[in-house]
mmCIF file of C-alpha atoms in Angstrom:
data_model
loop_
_atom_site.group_PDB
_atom_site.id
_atom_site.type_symbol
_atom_site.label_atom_id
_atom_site.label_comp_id
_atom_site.label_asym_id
_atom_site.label_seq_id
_atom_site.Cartn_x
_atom_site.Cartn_y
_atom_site.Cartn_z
ATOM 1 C CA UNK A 95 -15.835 -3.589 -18.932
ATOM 2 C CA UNK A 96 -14.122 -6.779 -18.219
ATOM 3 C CA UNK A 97 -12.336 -7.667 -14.721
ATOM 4 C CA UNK A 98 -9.044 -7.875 -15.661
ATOM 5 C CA UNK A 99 -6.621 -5.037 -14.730
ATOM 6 C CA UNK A 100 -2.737 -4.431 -16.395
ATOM 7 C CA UNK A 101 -0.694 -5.561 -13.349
ATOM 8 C CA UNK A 102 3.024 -5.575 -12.385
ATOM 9 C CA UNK A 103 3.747 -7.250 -9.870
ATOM 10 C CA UNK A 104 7.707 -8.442 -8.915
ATOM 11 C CA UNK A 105 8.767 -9.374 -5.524
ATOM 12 C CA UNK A 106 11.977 -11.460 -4.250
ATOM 13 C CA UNK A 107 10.299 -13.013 -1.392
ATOM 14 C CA UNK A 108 8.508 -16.566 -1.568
ATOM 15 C CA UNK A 109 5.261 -15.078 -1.326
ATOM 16 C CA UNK A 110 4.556 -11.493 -2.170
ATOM 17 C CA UNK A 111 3.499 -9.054 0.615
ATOM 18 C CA UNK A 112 1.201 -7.094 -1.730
ATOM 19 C CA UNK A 113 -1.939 -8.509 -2.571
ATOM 20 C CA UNK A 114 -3.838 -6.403 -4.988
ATOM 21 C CA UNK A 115 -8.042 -7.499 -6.761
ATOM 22 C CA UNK A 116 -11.014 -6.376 -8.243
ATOM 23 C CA UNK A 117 -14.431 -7.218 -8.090
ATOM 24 C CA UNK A 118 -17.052 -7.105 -10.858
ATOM 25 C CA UNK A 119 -21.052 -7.534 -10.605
ATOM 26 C CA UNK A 120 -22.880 -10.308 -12.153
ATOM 27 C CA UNK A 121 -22.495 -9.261 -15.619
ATOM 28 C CA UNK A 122 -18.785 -8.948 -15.420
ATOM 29 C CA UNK A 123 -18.626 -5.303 -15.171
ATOM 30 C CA UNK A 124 -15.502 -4.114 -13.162
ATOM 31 C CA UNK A 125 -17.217 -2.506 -9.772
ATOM 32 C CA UNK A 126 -13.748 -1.709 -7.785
ATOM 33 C CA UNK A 127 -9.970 -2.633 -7.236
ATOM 34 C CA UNK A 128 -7.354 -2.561 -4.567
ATOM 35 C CA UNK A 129 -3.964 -2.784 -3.672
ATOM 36 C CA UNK A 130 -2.461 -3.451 0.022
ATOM 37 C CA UNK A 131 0.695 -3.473 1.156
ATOM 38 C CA UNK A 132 1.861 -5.653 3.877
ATOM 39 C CA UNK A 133 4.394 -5.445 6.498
ATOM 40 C CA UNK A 134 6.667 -7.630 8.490
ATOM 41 C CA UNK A 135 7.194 -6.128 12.040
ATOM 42 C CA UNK A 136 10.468 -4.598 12.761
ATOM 43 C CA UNK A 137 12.917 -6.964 14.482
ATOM 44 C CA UNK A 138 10.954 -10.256 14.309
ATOM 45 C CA UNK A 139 12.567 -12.774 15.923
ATOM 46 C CA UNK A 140 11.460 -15.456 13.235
ATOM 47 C CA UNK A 141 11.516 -13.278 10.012
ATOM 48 C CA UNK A 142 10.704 -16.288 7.435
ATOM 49 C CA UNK A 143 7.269 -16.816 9.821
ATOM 50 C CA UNK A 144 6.925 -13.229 10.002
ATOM 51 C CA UNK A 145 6.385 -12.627 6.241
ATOM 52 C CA UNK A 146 4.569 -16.105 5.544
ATOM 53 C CA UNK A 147 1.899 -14.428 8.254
ATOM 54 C CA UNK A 148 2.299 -10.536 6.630
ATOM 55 C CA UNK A 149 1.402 -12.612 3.161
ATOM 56 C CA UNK A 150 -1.518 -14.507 4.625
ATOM 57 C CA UNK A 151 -3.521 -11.554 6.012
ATOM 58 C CA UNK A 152 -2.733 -9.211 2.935
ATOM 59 C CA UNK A 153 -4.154 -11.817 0.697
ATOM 60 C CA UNK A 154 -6.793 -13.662 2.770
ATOM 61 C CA UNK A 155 -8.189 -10.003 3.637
ATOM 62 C CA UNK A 156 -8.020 -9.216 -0.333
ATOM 63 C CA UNK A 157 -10.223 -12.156 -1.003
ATOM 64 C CA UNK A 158 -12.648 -11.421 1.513
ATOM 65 C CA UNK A 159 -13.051 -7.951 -0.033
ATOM 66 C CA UNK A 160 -13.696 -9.530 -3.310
ATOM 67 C CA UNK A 161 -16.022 -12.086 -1.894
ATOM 68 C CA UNK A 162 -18.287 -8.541 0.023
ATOM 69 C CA UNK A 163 -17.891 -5.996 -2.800
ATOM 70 C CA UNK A 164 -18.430 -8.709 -5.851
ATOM 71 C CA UNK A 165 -21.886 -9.322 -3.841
ATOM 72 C CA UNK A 166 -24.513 -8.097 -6.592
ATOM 73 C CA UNK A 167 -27.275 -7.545 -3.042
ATOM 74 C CA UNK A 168 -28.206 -3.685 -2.830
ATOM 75 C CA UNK A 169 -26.903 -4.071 0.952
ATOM 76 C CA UNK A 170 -23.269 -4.553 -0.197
ATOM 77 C CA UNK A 171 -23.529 -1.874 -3.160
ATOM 78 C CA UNK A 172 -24.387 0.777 -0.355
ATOM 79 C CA UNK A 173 -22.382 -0.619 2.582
ATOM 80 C CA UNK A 174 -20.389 2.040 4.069
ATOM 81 C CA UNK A 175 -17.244 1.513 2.813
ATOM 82 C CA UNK A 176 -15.112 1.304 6.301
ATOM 83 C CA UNK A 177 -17.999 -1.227 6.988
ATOM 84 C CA UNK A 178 -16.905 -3.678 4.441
ATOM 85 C CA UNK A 179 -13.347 -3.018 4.921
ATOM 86 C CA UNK A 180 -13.498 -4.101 8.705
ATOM 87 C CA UNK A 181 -15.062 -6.975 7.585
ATOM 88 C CA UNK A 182 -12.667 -8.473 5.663
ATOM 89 C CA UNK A 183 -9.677 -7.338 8.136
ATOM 90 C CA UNK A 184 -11.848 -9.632 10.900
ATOM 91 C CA UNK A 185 -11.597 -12.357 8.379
ATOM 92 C CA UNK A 186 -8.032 -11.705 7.698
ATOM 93 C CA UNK A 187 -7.079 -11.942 11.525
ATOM 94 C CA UNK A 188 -9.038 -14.567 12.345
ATOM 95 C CA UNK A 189 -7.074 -16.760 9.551
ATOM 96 C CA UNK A 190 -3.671 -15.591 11.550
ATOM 97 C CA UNK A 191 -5.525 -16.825 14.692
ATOM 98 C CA UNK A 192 -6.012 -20.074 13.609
ATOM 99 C CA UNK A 193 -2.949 -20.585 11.871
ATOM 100 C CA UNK A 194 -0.355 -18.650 14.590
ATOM 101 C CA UNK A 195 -2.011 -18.942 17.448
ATOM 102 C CA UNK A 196 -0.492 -15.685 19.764
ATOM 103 C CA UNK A 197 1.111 -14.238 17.065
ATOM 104 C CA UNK A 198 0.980 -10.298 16.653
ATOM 105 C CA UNK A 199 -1.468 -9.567 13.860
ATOM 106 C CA UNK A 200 0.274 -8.071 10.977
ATOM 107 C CA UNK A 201 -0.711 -4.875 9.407
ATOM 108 C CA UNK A 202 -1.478 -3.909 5.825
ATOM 109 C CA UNK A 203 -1.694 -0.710 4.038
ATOM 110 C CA UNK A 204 -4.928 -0.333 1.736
ATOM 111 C CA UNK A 205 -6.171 1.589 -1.109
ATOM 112 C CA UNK A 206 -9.690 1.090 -2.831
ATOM 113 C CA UNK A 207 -11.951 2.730 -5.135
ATOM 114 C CA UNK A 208 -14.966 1.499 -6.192
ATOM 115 C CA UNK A 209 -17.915 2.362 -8.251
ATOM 116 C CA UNK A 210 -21.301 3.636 -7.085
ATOM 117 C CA UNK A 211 -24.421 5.836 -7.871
ATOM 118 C CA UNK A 212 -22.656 8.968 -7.336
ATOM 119 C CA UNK A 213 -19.219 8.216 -9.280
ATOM 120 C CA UNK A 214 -15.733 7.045 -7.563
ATOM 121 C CA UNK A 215 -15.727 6.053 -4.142
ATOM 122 C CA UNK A 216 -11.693 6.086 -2.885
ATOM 123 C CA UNK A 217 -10.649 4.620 0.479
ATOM 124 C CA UNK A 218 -7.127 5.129 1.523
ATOM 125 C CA UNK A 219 -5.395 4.145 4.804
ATOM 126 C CA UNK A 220 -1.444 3.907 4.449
ATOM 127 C CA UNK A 221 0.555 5.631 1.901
ATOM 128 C CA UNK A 222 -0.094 3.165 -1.225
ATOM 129 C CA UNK A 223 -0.750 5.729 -3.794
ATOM 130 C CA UNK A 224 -3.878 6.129 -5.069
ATOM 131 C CA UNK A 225 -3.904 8.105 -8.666
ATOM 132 C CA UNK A 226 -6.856 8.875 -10.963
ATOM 133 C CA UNK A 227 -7.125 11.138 -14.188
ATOM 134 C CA UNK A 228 -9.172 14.404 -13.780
ATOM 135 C CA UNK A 229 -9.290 17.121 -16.317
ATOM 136 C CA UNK A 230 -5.974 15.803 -18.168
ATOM 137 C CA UNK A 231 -4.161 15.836 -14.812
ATOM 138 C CA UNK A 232 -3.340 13.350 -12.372
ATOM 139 C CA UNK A 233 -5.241 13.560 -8.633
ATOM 140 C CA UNK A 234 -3.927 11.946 -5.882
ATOM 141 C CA UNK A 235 -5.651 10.488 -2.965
ATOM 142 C CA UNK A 236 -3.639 10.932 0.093
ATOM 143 C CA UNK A 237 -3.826 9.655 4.124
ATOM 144 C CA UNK A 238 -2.986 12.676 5.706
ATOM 145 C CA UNK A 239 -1.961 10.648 8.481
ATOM 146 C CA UNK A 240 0.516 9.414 6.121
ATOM 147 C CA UNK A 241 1.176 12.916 3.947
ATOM 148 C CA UNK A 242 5.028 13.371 4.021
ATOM 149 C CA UNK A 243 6.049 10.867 5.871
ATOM 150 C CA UNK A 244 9.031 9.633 3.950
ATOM 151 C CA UNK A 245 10.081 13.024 3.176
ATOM 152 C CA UNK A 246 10.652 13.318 6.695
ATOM 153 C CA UNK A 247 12.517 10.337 7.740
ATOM 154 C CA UNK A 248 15.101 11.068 4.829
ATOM 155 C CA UNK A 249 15.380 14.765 6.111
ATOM 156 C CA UNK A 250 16.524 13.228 9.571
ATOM 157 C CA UNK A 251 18.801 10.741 7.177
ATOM 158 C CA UNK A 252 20.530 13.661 5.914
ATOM 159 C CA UNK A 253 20.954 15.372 8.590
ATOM 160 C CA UNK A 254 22.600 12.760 10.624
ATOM 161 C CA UNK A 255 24.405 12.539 7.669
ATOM 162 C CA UNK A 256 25.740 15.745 8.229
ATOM 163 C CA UNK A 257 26.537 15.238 11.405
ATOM 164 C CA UNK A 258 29.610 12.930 10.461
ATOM 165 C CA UNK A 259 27.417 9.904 11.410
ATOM 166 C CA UNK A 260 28.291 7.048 8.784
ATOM 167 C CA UNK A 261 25.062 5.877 6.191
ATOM 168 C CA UNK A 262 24.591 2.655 8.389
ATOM 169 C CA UNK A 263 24.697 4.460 11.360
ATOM 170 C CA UNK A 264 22.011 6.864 10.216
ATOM 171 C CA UNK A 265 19.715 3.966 8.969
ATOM 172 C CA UNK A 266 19.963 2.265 12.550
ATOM 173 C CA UNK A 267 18.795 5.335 14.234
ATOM 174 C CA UNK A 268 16.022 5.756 11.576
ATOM 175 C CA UNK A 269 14.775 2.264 12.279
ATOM 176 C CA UNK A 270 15.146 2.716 15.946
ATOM 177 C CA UNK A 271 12.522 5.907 15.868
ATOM 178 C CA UNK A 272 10.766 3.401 13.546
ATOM 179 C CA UNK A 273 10.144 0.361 15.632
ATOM 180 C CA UNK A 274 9.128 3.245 18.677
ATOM 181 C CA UNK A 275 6.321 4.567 16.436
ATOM 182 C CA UNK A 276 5.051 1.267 15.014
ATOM 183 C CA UNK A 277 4.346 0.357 19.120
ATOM 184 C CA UNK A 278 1.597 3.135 19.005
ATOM 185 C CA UNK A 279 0.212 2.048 15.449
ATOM 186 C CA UNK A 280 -3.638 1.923 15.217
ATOM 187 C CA UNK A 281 -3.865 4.027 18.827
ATOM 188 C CA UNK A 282 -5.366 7.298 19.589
ATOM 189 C CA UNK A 283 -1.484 8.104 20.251
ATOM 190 C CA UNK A 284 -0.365 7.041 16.825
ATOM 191 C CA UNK A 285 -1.283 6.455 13.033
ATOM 192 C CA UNK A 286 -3.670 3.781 12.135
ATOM 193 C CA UNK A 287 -3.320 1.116 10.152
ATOM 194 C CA UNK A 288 -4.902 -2.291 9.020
ATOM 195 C CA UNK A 289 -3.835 -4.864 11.372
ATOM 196 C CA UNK A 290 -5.315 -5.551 14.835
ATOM 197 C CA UNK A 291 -7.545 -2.662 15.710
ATOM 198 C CA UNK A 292 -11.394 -2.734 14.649
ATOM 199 C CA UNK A 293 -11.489 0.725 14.948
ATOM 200 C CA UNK A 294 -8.426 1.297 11.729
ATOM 201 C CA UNK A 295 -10.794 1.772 9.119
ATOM 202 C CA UNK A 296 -12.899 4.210 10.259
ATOM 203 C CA UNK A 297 -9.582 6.374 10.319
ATOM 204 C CA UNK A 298 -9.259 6.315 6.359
ATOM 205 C CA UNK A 299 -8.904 8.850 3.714
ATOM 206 C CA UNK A 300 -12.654 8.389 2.144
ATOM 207 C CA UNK A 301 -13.111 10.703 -1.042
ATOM 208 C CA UNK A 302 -16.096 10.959 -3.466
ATOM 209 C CA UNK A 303 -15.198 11.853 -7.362
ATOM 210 C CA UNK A 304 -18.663 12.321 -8.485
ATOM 211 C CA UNK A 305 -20.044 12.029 -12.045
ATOM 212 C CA UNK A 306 -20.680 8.889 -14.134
ATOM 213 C CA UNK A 307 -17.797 8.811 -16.814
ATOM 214 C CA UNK A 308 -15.017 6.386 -16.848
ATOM 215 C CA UNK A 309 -11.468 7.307 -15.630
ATOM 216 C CA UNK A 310 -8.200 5.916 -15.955
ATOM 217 C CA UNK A 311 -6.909 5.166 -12.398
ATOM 218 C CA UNK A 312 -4.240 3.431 -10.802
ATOM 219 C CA UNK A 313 -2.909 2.133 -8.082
ATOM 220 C CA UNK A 314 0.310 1.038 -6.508
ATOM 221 C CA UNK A 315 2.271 0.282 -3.399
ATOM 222 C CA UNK A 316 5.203 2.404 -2.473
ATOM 223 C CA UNK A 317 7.811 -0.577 -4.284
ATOM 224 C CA UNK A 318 6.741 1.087 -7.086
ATOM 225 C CA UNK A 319 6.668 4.194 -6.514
ATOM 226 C CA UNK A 320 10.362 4.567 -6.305
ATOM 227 C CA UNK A 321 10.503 4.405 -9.703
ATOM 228 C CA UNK A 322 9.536 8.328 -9.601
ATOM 229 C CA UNK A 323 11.628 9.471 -6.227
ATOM 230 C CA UNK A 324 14.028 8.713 -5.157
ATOM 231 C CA UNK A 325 15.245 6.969 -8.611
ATOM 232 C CA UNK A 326 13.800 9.182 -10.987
ATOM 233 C CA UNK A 327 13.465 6.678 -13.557
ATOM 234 C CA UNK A 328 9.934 8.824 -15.276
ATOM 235 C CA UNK A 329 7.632 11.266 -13.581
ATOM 236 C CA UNK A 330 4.383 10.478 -12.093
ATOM 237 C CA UNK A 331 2.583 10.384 -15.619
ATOM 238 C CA UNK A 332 5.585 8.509 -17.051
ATOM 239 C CA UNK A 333 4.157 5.763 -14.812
ATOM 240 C CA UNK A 334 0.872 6.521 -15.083
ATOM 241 C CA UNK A 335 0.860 6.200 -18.356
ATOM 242 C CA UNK A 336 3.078 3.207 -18.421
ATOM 243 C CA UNK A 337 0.864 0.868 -15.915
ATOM 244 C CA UNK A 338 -1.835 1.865 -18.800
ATOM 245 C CA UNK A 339 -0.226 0.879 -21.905
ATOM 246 C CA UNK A 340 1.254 -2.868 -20.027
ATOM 247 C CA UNK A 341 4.761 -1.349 -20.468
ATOM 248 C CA UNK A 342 5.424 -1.186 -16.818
ATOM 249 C CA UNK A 343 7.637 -4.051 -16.229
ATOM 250 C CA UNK A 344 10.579 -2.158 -17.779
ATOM 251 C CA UNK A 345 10.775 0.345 -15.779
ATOM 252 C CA UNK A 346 10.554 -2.377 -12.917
ATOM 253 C CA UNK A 347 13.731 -4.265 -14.211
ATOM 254 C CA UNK A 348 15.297 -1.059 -14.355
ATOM 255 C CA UNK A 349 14.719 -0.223 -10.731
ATOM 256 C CA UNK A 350 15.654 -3.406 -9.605
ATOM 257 C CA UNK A 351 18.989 -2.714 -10.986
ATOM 258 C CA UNK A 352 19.076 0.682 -9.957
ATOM 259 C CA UNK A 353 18.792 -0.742 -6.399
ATOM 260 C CA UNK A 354 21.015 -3.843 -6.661
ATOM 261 C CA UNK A 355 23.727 -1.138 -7.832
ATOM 262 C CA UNK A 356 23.017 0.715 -4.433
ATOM 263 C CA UNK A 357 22.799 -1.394 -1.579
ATOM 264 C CA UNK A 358 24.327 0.996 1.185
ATOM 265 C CA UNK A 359 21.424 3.153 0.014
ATOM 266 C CA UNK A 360 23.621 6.310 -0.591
ATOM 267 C CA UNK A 361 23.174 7.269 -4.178
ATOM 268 C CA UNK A 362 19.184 6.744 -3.637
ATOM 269 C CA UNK A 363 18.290 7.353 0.046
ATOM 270 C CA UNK A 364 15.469 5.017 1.024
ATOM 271 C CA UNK A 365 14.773 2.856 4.205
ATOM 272 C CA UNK A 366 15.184 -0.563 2.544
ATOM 273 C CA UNK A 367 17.124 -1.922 -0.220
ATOM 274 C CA UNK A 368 14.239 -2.677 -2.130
ATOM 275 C CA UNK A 369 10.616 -3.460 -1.576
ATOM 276 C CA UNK A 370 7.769 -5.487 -3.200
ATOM 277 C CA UNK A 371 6.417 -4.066 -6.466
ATOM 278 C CA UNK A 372 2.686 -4.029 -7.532
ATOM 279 C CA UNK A 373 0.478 -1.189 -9.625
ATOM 280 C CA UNK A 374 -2.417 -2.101 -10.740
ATOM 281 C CA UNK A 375 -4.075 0.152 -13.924
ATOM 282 C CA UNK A 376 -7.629 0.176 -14.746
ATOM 283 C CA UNK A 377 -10.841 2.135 -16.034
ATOM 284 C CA UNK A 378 -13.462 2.437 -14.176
#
């Protein structure tokens, strides 16, 4: 099957903070794809620096993950896969190294699956969704680290909410608790995450689909994801089947607007006004 994927991908920043790829063997069949979803730190003091270096290890460790898993050796086709992905998150922070020297080394969602012997190989750290057809329904992949998550923070919104605390007050509270928890990312006292730690990867969702036939799968950073909650613009296979078809980028203009149209973040409750957009759909 060839390489190329059906791919939305919107983002109002210079340079996107998803990076997204695939990788095929030497006759061009697709082997595996990916999606990864970076993330500035909370309260950088240079925020335009700050996303330039997010962008730069999202996409520099994307290409070394297509350089490793396009490799046609029998060593790379049966690499473990938290092997390869600390591979290319060395190569990632060593390209922040050179180019920021002292900088903190951003961090990156990422969800994988690939192709082997024994079916569908799926890798996910973060809460980029992972979705794959099974049976006519559609199976999620999920970081339990991650599991929820959301749900949470917006329970806490609404209950300072009720509280007689204004929206904006709220949020600041929210992203106080936030910028606490991210100190203890990628430690035995928090959740891990792609960024600085060797150790992240080997903390991943890793779940075998066996059998041989081809599925539909896709996959897709949270930006996207809003187009099913909070906005409720389709369901789950509205999108699914959407990415599919190429049709996707509607539904993306229409969140956009939907968000532009809410900027205290009342109507829709959500942490930021609006985030980077990528899904990627493909059969494999």
């Amino acid at each position: 099957m060839s390489c190329g994927p059906a791919v939305v991908a919107v983002s109002a920043k210079r340079r996107t903070q998803d990076a997204w790829g695939t990788a095929c063997d030497a006759s061009g069949r697709l082997q595996a794809a990916w999606v990864l979803d970076g993330a500035t730190a909370l309260g950088a003091q240079d925020p335009r620096s700050a996303d330039e270096q997010v962008a730069r290890f999202a996409w520099r460790l994307s290409a070394a993950l297509r350089a490793i898993l396009a490799d046609a050796g029998a060593r790379a086709r049966s690499q473990p896969l938290h092997q390869i992905v600390e591979a290319a998150r060395s190569e990632a922070q060593r390209s922040i190294e050179i180019g920021w020297p002292g900088a903190e080394i951003p961090t990156a969602t990422l969800s994988l699956i690939r192709r082997t012997a024994q079916g569908l190989e799926c890798f996910v750290l973060g809460d980029s969704p992972l979705w794959l057809e099974d049976g006519g329904q559609i199976l999620e992949v999920v970081d339990p680290q991650f599991a929820g998550g959301d749900a949470r923070v917006l329970r806490r919104w609404h209950e300072l909410r009720a509280q007689g605390r204004s929206a904006e007050a709220a949020y600041a509270e929210l992203l106080e608790a936030q910028v606490r928890d991210r100190r203890t990312r990628s430690t035995e006292d928090g959740l891990w995450i792609l960024g600085g730690s060797p150790q992240a990867a080997q903390h991943a969702r890793v779940e075998l689909i066996p059998g041989a036939e081809q599925r539909r799968v896709c996959l897709l950073t949270d930006g996207l994801e809003r187009v099913v909650d909070p906005f409720a613009i389709t369901g789950r296979r509205g999108l699914f089947e959407a990415l599919h078809s190429g049709s996707a980028g509607s539904l993306a203009q229409s969140l956009r607007g939907l968000e532009r149209a809410d900027p205290r973040r009342v109507r829709a409750p959500r942490m930021t006004v609006h985030d980077d957009i990528t899904g990627l759909a493909i059969t494999l």
